[in-house]
Tab-separated table of C-alpha atoms and ligand atoms in Angstrom:
chain	number	residue	atom	x	y	z
A	1	UNK	CA	9.707	-6.794	16.671
A	2	UNK	CA	8.905	-6.459	12.953
A	3	UNK	CA	9.883	-9.474	10.888
A	4	UNK	CA	9.560	-9.378	7.132
A	5	UNK	CA	10.509	-10.844	3.780
A	6	UNK	CA	12.587	-8.401	1.696
A	7	UNK	CA	12.528	-9.031	-2.052
A	8	UNK	CA	15.916	-8.424	-3.726
A	9	UNK	CA	14.896	-6.643	-6.935
A	10	UNK	CA	18.133	-7.262	-8.833
A	11	UNK	CA	16.791	-5.902	-12.101
A	12	UNK	CA	18.799	-3.558	-14.310
A	13	UNK	CA	16.030	-1.203	-15.437
A	14	UNK	CA	13.037	0.635	-14.049
A	15	UNK	CA	10.860	-1.032	-16.656
A	16	UNK	CA	11.712	-4.519	-15.362
A	17	UNK	CA	11.056	-3.531	-11.730
A	18	UNK	CA	7.730	-1.908	-12.501
A	19	UNK	CA	6.727	-4.904	-14.592
A	20	UNK	CA	7.571	-7.158	-11.627
A	21	UNK	CA	5.772	-4.971	-9.061
A	22	UNK	CA	2.653	-4.709	-11.187
A	23	UNK	CA	2.059	-8.450	-10.675
A	24	UNK	CA	1.307	-7.673	-7.018
A	25	UNK	CA	-2.149	-6.160	-6.641
A	26	UNK	CA	-2.738	-5.928	-2.880
A	27	UNK	CA	0.514	-6.735	-1.141
A	28	UNK	CA	2.589	-4.053	0.499
A	29	UNK	CA	6.135	-5.251	-0.150
A	30	UNK	CA	9.631	-4.612	1.239
A	31	UNK	CA	11.954	-4.140	-1.750
A	32	UNK	CA	15.753	-4.200	-1.814
A	33	UNK	CA	17.276	-1.877	-4.402
A	34	UNK	CA	20.970	-2.345	-5.102
A	35	UNK	CA	23.749	-0.365	-6.716
A	36	UNK	CA	23.023	-1.453	-10.281
A	37	UNK	CA	19.467	-0.176	-10.351
A	38	UNK	CA	20.131	2.916	-8.248
A	39	UNK	CA	23.084	4.003	-10.376
A	40	UNK	CA	21.121	3.363	-13.581
A	41	UNK	CA	17.890	5.071	-12.567
A	42	UNK	CA	18.788	7.478	-9.750
A	43	UNK	CA	16.550	8.631	-6.884
A	44	UNK	CA	13.429	8.633	-9.086
A	45	UNK	CA	13.270	4.834	-8.803
A	46	UNK	CA	12.916	5.200	-5.013
A	47	UNK	CA	10.087	7.725	-5.359
A	48	UNK	CA	8.329	5.518	-7.901
A	49	UNK	CA	8.411	2.427	-5.656
A	50	UNK	CA	7.466	4.381	-2.506
A	51	UNK	CA	4.500	5.945	-4.330
A	52	UNK	CA	3.185	2.384	-4.825
A	53	UNK	CA	3.132	1.906	-1.042
A	54	UNK	CA	6.170	-0.359	-0.713
A	55	UNK	CA	9.081	-0.140	1.758
A	56	UNK	CA	12.665	0.154	0.549
A	57	UNK	CA	15.987	-1.242	1.712
A	58	UNK	CA	18.545	0.782	-0.255
A	59	UNK	CA	21.587	-1.497	-0.427
A	60	UNK	CA	24.460	0.830	-1.376
A	61	UNK	CA	27.012	-0.365	1.248
A	62	UNK	CA	28.702	2.968	1.910
A	63	UNK	CA	32.385	2.893	2.902
A	64	UNK	CA	34.435	6.132	2.931
A	65	UNK	CA	35.852	8.653	5.389
A	66	UNK	CA	33.368	9.575	8.156
A	67	UNK	CA	32.655	13.094	6.857
A	68	UNK	CA	31.844	11.874	3.346
A	69	UNK	CA	29.604	9.081	4.646
A	70	UNK	CA	27.799	11.521	6.959
A	71	UNK	CA	27.024	13.873	4.067
A	72	UNK	CA	25.975	11.072	1.735
A	73	UNK	CA	23.684	9.642	4.429
A	74	UNK	CA	21.995	12.992	4.968
A	75	UNK	CA	21.076	12.947	1.270
A	76	UNK	CA	19.756	9.367	1.513
A	77	UNK	CA	17.648	10.205	4.582
A	78	UNK	CA	15.705	12.702	2.436
A	79	UNK	CA	14.791	9.936	-0.012
A	80	UNK	CA	12.465	8.382	2.566
A	81	UNK	CA	13.979	4.893	2.371
A	82	UNK	CA	13.230	2.507	5.254
A	83	UNK	CA	16.621	0.800	5.583
A	84	UNK	CA	20.130	1.441	4.281
A	85	UNK	CA	23.616	0.143	5.004
A	86	UNK	CA	27.370	0.686	5.374
A	87	UNK	CA	30.454	-1.537	5.567
A	88	UNK	CA	31.434	-2.192	9.187
A	89	UNK	CA	35.053	-2.215	7.919
A	90	UNK	CA	34.738	1.589	7.706
A	91	UNK	CA	35.261	1.680	11.526
A	92	UNK	CA	33.084	2.687	14.480
A	93	UNK	CA	33.769	6.380	13.776
A	94	UNK	CA	32.455	6.020	10.226
A	95	UNK	CA	29.329	4.195	11.431
A	96	UNK	CA	28.680	6.885	14.065
A	97	UNK	CA	29.009	9.533	11.349
A	98	UNK	CA	26.568	7.559	9.192
A	99	UNK	CA	23.947	7.590	11.983
A	100	UNK	CA	24.480	11.317	12.486
A	101	UNK	CA	23.996	12.051	8.794
A	102	UNK	CA	20.973	9.797	8.524
A	103	UNK	CA	19.083	11.275	11.487
A	104	UNK	CA	16.534	13.886	10.394
A	105	UNK	CA	15.803	17.119	12.245
A	106	UNK	CA	12.765	15.537	13.913
A	107	UNK	CA	14.950	12.707	15.292
A	108	UNK	CA	13.599	9.996	12.958
A	109	UNK	CA	15.809	7.999	10.614
A	110	UNK	CA	15.742	4.887	8.396
A	111	UNK	CA	17.110	1.676	9.923
A	112	UNK	CA	20.878	1.445	9.480
A	113	UNK	CA	22.592	-1.915	9.239
A	114	UNK	CA	26.175	-2.981	8.634
A	115	UNK	CA	27.720	-5.433	6.234
A	116	UNK	CA	30.317	-7.485	8.174
A	117	UNK	CA	32.595	-9.622	5.987
A	118	UNK	CA	31.108	-10.154	2.538
A	119	UNK	CA	30.260	-13.818	2.033
A	120	UNK	CA	32.295	-13.681	-1.183
A	121	UNK	CA	35.454	-13.167	0.936
A	122	UNK	CA	36.961	-16.438	2.163
A	123	UNK	CA	39.136	-16.798	5.247
A	124	UNK	CA	42.095	-17.403	2.936
A	125	UNK	CA	41.518	-14.148	0.996
A	126	UNK	CA	41.081	-12.279	4.311
A	127	UNK	CA	44.448	-13.590	5.449
A	128	UNK	CA	46.359	-13.156	2.190
A	129	UNK	CA	44.745	-10.069	0.599
A	130	UNK	CA	43.666	-8.141	3.692
A	131	UNK	CA	46.234	-9.425	6.232
A	132	UNK	CA	43.434	-10.243	8.702
A	133	UNK	CA	44.690	-13.292	10.630
A	134	UNK	CA	41.681	-13.998	12.903
A	135	UNK	CA	39.078	-16.685	12.044
A	136	UNK	CA	36.250	-15.304	9.897
A	137	UNK	CA	33.464	-15.938	12.457
A	138	UNK	CA	35.430	-13.999	15.081
A	139	UNK	CA	35.830	-11.106	12.618
A	140	UNK	CA	32.102	-11.170	11.787
A	141	UNK	CA	31.118	-11.065	15.501
A	142	UNK	CA	33.630	-8.302	16.218
A	143	UNK	CA	32.276	-6.207	13.326
A	144	UNK	CA	28.734	-6.831	14.592
A	145	UNK	CA	29.756	-5.617	18.072
A	146	UNK	CA	31.339	-2.513	16.519
A	147	UNK	CA	28.111	-1.822	14.634
A	148	UNK	CA	26.165	-2.119	17.883
A	149	UNK	CA	28.627	0.142	19.688
A	150	UNK	CA	28.155	2.788	16.970
A	151	UNK	CA	24.377	2.665	17.504
A	152	UNK	CA	23.406	0.760	14.360
A	153	UNK	CA	20.299	-1.408	14.292
A	154	UNK	CA	21.793	-4.661	13.034
A	155	UNK	CA	23.889	-6.513	10.464
A	156	UNK	CA	23.551	-8.399	7.215
A	157	UNK	CA	24.754	-11.944	7.843
A	158	UNK	CA	24.329	-15.540	6.787
A	159	UNK	CA	21.256	-17.179	8.351
A	160	UNK	CA	23.785	-19.582	9.888
A	161	UNK	CA	25.311	-16.687	11.838
A	162	UNK	CA	22.043	-15.069	12.960
A	163	UNK	CA	21.759	-17.019	16.224
A	164	UNK	CA	25.327	-16.227	17.255
A	165	UNK	CA	24.897	-12.531	16.367
A	166	UNK	CA	21.840	-12.418	18.649
A	167	UNK	CA	23.755	-14.204	21.425
A	168	UNK	CA	26.615	-11.710	21.084
A	169	UNK	CA	24.726	-8.455	20.451
A	170	UNK	CA	21.308	-9.122	21.972
A	171	UNK	CA	17.906	-10.214	20.689
A	172	UNK	CA	16.936	-6.669	19.661
A	173	UNK	CA	19.924	-6.324	17.317
A	174	UNK	CA	18.567	-7.075	13.847
A	175	UNK	CA	19.823	-9.849	11.584
A	176	UNK	CA	19.118	-9.442	7.878
A	177	UNK	CA	19.872	-12.689	6.098
A	178	UNK	CA	20.217	-13.505	2.386
A	179	UNK	CA	20.969	-17.009	1.087
A	180	UNK	CA	17.390	-18.261	1.463
A	181	UNK	CA	16.003	-21.027	-0.741
A	182	UNK	CA	12.860	-23.167	-0.790
A	183	UNK	CA	13.507	-26.793	0.210
A	184	UNK	CA	12.508	-27.949	-3.301
A	185	UNK	CA	14.061	-24.999	-5.183
A	186	UNK	CA	17.251	-24.232	-7.118
A	187	UNK	CA	20.235	-23.191	-5.006
A	188	UNK	CA	21.992	-21.373	-7.889
A	189	UNK	CA	25.249	-19.640	-6.939
A	190	UNK	CA	24.464	-19.434	-3.196
A	191	UNK	CA	26.585	-21.830	-1.157
A	192	UNK	CA	25.264	-21.925	2.403
A	193	UNK	CA	21.479	-21.703	2.202
A	194	UNK	CA	18.495	-22.087	4.505
A	195	UNK	CA	14.767	-22.384	3.943
A	196	UNK	CA	12.488	-19.541	5.164
A	197	UNK	CA	11.267	-21.802	7.999
A	198	UNK	CA	14.827	-22.609	9.113
A	199	UNK	CA	15.700	-18.897	8.992
A	200	UNK	CA	12.736	-18.216	11.284
A	201	UNK	CA	13.769	-20.946	13.701
A	202	UNK	CA	17.289	-19.621	13.951
A	203	UNK	CA	15.985	-16.110	14.652
A	204	UNK	CA	16.504	-14.086	11.446
A	205	UNK	CA	14.600	-10.817	11.640
A	206	UNK	CA	14.434	-10.142	7.911
A	207	UNK	CA	15.176	-12.569	5.095
A	208	UNK	CA	16.373	-11.197	1.744
A	209	UNK	CA	15.052	-13.325	-1.098
A	210	UNK	CA	15.768	-12.646	-4.767
A	211	UNK	CA	15.549	-15.253	-7.506
A	212	UNK	CA	13.292	-17.753	-5.674
A	213	UNK	CA	10.646	-14.994	-6.033
A	214	UNK	CA	11.754	-12.805	-8.970
A	215	UNK	CA	12.535	-15.744	-11.289
A	216	UNK	CA	9.549	-17.868	-10.223
A	217	UNK	CA	6.886	-18.751	-12.750
A	218	UNK	CA	4.358	-17.215	-10.367
A	219	UNK	CA	6.201	-14.573	-8.278
A	220	UNK	CA	3.114	-13.681	-6.233
A	221	UNK	CA	2.605	-17.313	-5.175
A	222	UNK	CA	6.332	-17.679	-4.426
A	223	UNK	CA	6.272	-14.505	-2.294
A	224	UNK	CA	3.198	-15.694	-0.377
A	225	UNK	CA	4.807	-19.088	0.227
A	226	UNK	CA	7.917	-17.374	1.521
A	227	UNK	CA	5.923	-15.162	3.898
A	228	UNK	CA	3.911	-18.116	5.187
A	229	UNK	CA	7.014	-20.233	5.785
A	230	UNK	CA	8.976	-17.387	7.394
A	231	UNK	CA	6.305	-15.739	9.504
A	232	UNK	CA	4.638	-19.045	10.380
B	301	C5P	O1	18.667	-14.179	-5.774
B	301	C5P	P1	19.156	-14.348	-4.356
B	301	C5P	O2	18.081	-14.817	-3.402
B	301	C5P	O3	20.425	-15.173	-4.269
B	301	C5P	O4	19.511	-12.852	-3.904
B	301	C5P	C1	20.145	-12.555	-2.673
B	301	C5P	C2	20.383	-11.078	-2.572
B	301	C5P	O5	21.111	-10.833	-1.375
B	301	C5P	C3	21.201	-10.486	-3.723
B	301	C5P	O6	20.769	-9.145	-3.924
B	301	C5P	C4	22.611	-10.530	-3.182
B	301	C5P	O7	23.432	-9.551	-3.762
B	301	C5P	C5	22.356	-10.232	-1.694
B	301	C5P	N1	23.421	-10.695	-0.788
B	301	C5P	C6	23.824	-12.020	-0.697
B	301	C5P	N2	24.808	-12.393	0.171
B	301	C5P	C7	25.408	-11.474	0.946
B	301	C5P	C8	25.037	-10.128	0.887
B	301	C5P	C9	24.033	-9.781	-0.004
B	301	C5P	O8	23.256	-12.871	-1.397
B	301	C5P	N3	26.327	-11.859	1.809
């Protein structure tokens, strides 16, 4: 199974991304593009990064009625991204529609993963704002099972949840885990973090790493360190 380090390119302009990517001379990278950059620059940013030989995780977290998500996904599948995502809270029917829209005429499609509960949502907010009374880890595992039932490839989760997701949904079901920090690095605003080596031990399939690489004095060295620690 492919394991990889995905770099979260949380830049606000094309210029900043290209400047960052131009530091890498030989490496073929896996880049996460989020809403901010995609909404600012549009599909041309995807074409630009793909033309440099990199893979793309387009992190737009779709959540709407099934028909709308299906149509939006069929547009994204033409962009030639390698991974994209939806909110599992959109229901199994919405996730099935997403897969349908994403699948090209030749049967191929980008990987599709689900966001379970956002890590910014506490159990208290779930209970009081969303009227969800179950414990948060039960909700996360249930959403992961729904994603599997709908035919998705995996979920975004905390590295701390990756082992349990694999136990619940099987080893082949992908875990994509942010919240990764070097043992001697800044934690910043992340609360529950793991090192790349710990993420590997616990069975993460892809780690999503932003500032430890993008804000490093030497991003290429930081990326290489991350790959070495994660892939072993
Ligand atoms: O800079 P840092 O390594 O904290 O970046 C982590 C990336 O993963 C960011 O793009 C952030 O939005 C994303 N993410 C996260 N936690 C989640 C879901 C996504 O940190 N639960």
